Amino acid sequence: MATPLSGQGISMRAAAGHSLKRFLRHRRGAVLAEYGLIIGVILIALIGVTMTGGGIVSLYERLVAVVLGA
């Protein structure tokens, strides 16, 4: 059952879909979404590095050891 949005006869789902389409259609919205994804990936990488223990230096040393050992 669709409930009207502010008496206009538009369901909440339809209004949300329209807003999302308008947001993604504009370049500014797409750029914001892209930057958000980039920041998210960077944060996940930083969390992963710090949770491995030893931080970036230890990770780099292990990577060099693997490359030189191959």
mmCIF file of N, CA and C in Angstrom, residues 31-64:
data_model
loop_
_atom_site.group_PDB
_atom_site.id
_atom_site.type_symbol
_atom_site.label_atom_id
_atom_site.label_comp_id
_atom_site.label_asym_id
_atom_site.label_seq_id
_atom_site.Cartn_x
_atom_site.Cartn_y
_atom_site.Cartn_z
ATOM 1 N N VAL A 31 30.248 12.696 -8.980
ATOM 2 C CA VAL A 31 31.598 12.971 -8.479
ATOM 3 C C VAL A 31 31.645 12.773 -6.967
ATOM 4 N N LEU A 32 30.617 13.230 -6.267
ATOM 5 C CA LEU A 32 30.569 13.032 -4.815
ATOM 6 C C LEU A 32 30.539 11.552 -4.469
ATOM 7 N N ALA A 33 29.753 10.792 -5.188
ATOM 8 C CA ALA A 33 29.683 9.350 -4.934
ATOM 9 C C ALA A 33 31.031 8.692 -5.206
ATOM 10 N N GLU A 34 31.700 9.116 -6.262
ATOM 11 C CA GLU A 34 33.004 8.553 -6.600
ATOM 12 C C GLU A 34 34.035 8.874 -5.512
ATOM 13 N N TYR A 35 34.061 10.114 -5.068
ATOM 14 C CA TYR A 35 34.996 10.473 -3.995
ATOM 15 C C TYR A 35 34.679 9.708 -2.713
ATOM 16 N N GLY A 36 33.419 9.507 -2.444
ATOM 17 C CA GLY A 36 33.030 8.723 -1.266
ATOM 18 C C GLY A 36 33.549 7.302 -1.345
ATOM 19 N N LEU A 37 33.453 6.693 -2.519
ATOM 20 C CA LEU A 37 33.961 5.333 -2.698
ATOM 21 C C LEU A 37 35.482 5.283 -2.559
ATOM 22 N N ILE A 38 36.164 6.279 -3.106
ATOM 23 C CA ILE A 38 37.630 6.314 -2.997
ATOM 24 C C ILE A 38 38.053 6.437 -1.542
ATOM 25 N N ILE A 39 37.412 7.323 -0.805
ATOM 26 C CA ILE A 39 37.739 7.493 0.614
ATOM 27 C C ILE A 39 37.451 6.208 1.384
ATOM 28 N N GLY A 40 36.348 5.545 1.038
ATOM 29 C CA GLY A 40 36.015 4.276 1.690
ATOM 30 C C GLY A 40 37.071 3.213 1.456
ATOM 31 N N VAL A 41 37.569 3.104 0.242
ATOM 32 C CA VAL A 41 38.604 2.110 -0.071
ATOM 33 C C VAL A 41 39.900 2.432 0.676
ATOM 34 N N ILE A 42 40.252 3.702 0.732
ATOM 35 C CA ILE A 42 41.466 4.099 1.460
ATOM 36 C C ILE A 42 41.335 3.762 2.942
ATOM 37 N N LEU A 43 40.176 4.052 3.518
ATOM 38 C CA LEU A 43 39.971 3.736 4.944
ATOM 39 C C LEU A 43 40.029 2.236 5.200
ATOM 40 N N ILE A 44 39.437 1.452 4.335
ATOM 41 C CA ILE A 44 39.484 -0.005 4.504
ATOM 42 C C ILE A 44 40.926 -0.502 4.407
ATOM 43 N N ALA A 45 41.710 0.053 3.487
ATOM 44 C CA ALA A 45 43.111 -0.343 3.353
ATOM 45 C C ALA A 45 43.909 0.034 4.610
ATOM 46 N N LEU A 46 43.673 1.233 5.127
ATOM 47 C CA LEU A 46 44.388 1.650 6.345
ATOM 48 C C LEU A 46 44.016 0.777 7.536
ATOM 49 N N ILE A 47 42.752 0.459 7.664
ATOM 50 C CA ILE A 47 42.319 -0.412 8.765
ATOM 51 C C ILE A 47 42.950 -1.790 8.613
ATOM 52 N N GLY A 48 42.993 -2.306 7.389
ATOM 53 C CA GLY A 48 43.607 -3.609 7.146
ATOM 54 C C GLY A 48 45.086 -3.631 7.491
ATOM 55 N N VAL A 49 45.787 -2.569 7.145
ATOM 56 C CA VAL A 49 47.227 -2.507 7.427
ATOM 57 C C VAL A 49 47.468 -2.426 8.927
ATOM 58 N N THR A 50 46.699 -1.609 9.627
ATOM 59 C CA THR A 50 46.922 -1.468 11.068
ATOM 60 C C THR A 50 46.503 -2.711 11.833
ATOM 61 N N MET A 51 45.555 -3.475 11.316
ATOM 62 C CA MET A 51 45.115 -4.674 12.019
ATOM 63 C C MET A 51 46.040 -5.856 11.773
ATOM 64 N N THR A 52 46.915 -5.764 10.789
ATOM 65 C CA THR A 52 47.859 -6.857 10.552
ATOM 66 C C THR A 52 48.958 -6.861 11.610
ATOM 67 N N GLY A 53 49.106 -5.779 12.333
ATOM 68 C CA GLY A 53 50.125 -5.702 13.380
ATOM 69 C C GLY A 53 51.455 -5.262 12.800
ATOM 70 N N GLY A 54 52.052 -4.249 13.385
ATOM 71 C CA GLY A 54 53.348 -3.788 12.917
ATOM 72 C C GLY A 54 53.255 -2.627 11.959
ATOM 73 N N GLY A 55 52.109 -2.376 11.412
ATOM 74 C CA GLY A 55 51.923 -1.215 10.558
ATOM 75 C C GLY A 55 52.504 -1.367 9.168
ATOM 76 N N ILE A 56 52.694 -0.258 8.518
ATOM 77 C CA ILE A 56 53.093 -0.217 7.112
ATOM 78 C C ILE A 56 54.527 -0.691 6.918
ATOM 79 N N VAL A 57 55.422 -0.347 7.823
ATOM 80 C CA VAL A 57 56.835 -0.724 7.672
ATOM 81 C C VAL A 57 56.978 -2.240 7.673
ATOM 82 N N SER A 58 56.291 -2.892 8.597
ATOM 83 C CA SER A 58 56.355 -4.347 8.659
ATOM 84 C C SER A 58 55.765 -4.975 7.399
ATOM 85 N N LEU A 59 54.674 -4.435 6.935
ATOM 86 C CA LEU A 59 54.054 -4.938 5.718
ATOM 87 C C LEU A 59 54.990 -4.770 4.528
ATOM 88 N N TYR A 60 55.631 -3.622 4.422
ATOM 89 C CA TYR A 60 56.568 -3.353 3.330
ATOM 90 C C TYR A 60 57.758 -4.315 3.401
ATOM 91 N N GLU A 61 58.287 -4.546 4.606
ATOM 92 C CA GLU A 61 59.426 -5.457 4.765
ATOM 93 C C GLU A 61 59.059 -6.879 4.353
ATOM 94 N N ARG A 62 57.851 -7.319 4.716
ATOM 95 C CA ARG A 62 57.410 -8.651 4.305
ATOM 96 C C ARG A 62 57.240 -8.737 2.795
ATOM 97 N N LEU A 63 56.730 -7.673 2.189
ATOM 98 C CA LEU A 63 56.555 -7.641 0.735
ATOM 99 C C LEU A 63 57.898 -7.703 0.023
ATOM 100 N N VAL A 64 58.889 -6.957 0.517
ATOM 101 C CA VAL A 64 60.227 -6.980 -0.073
ATOM 102 C C VAL A 64 60.845 -8.363 0.082
#
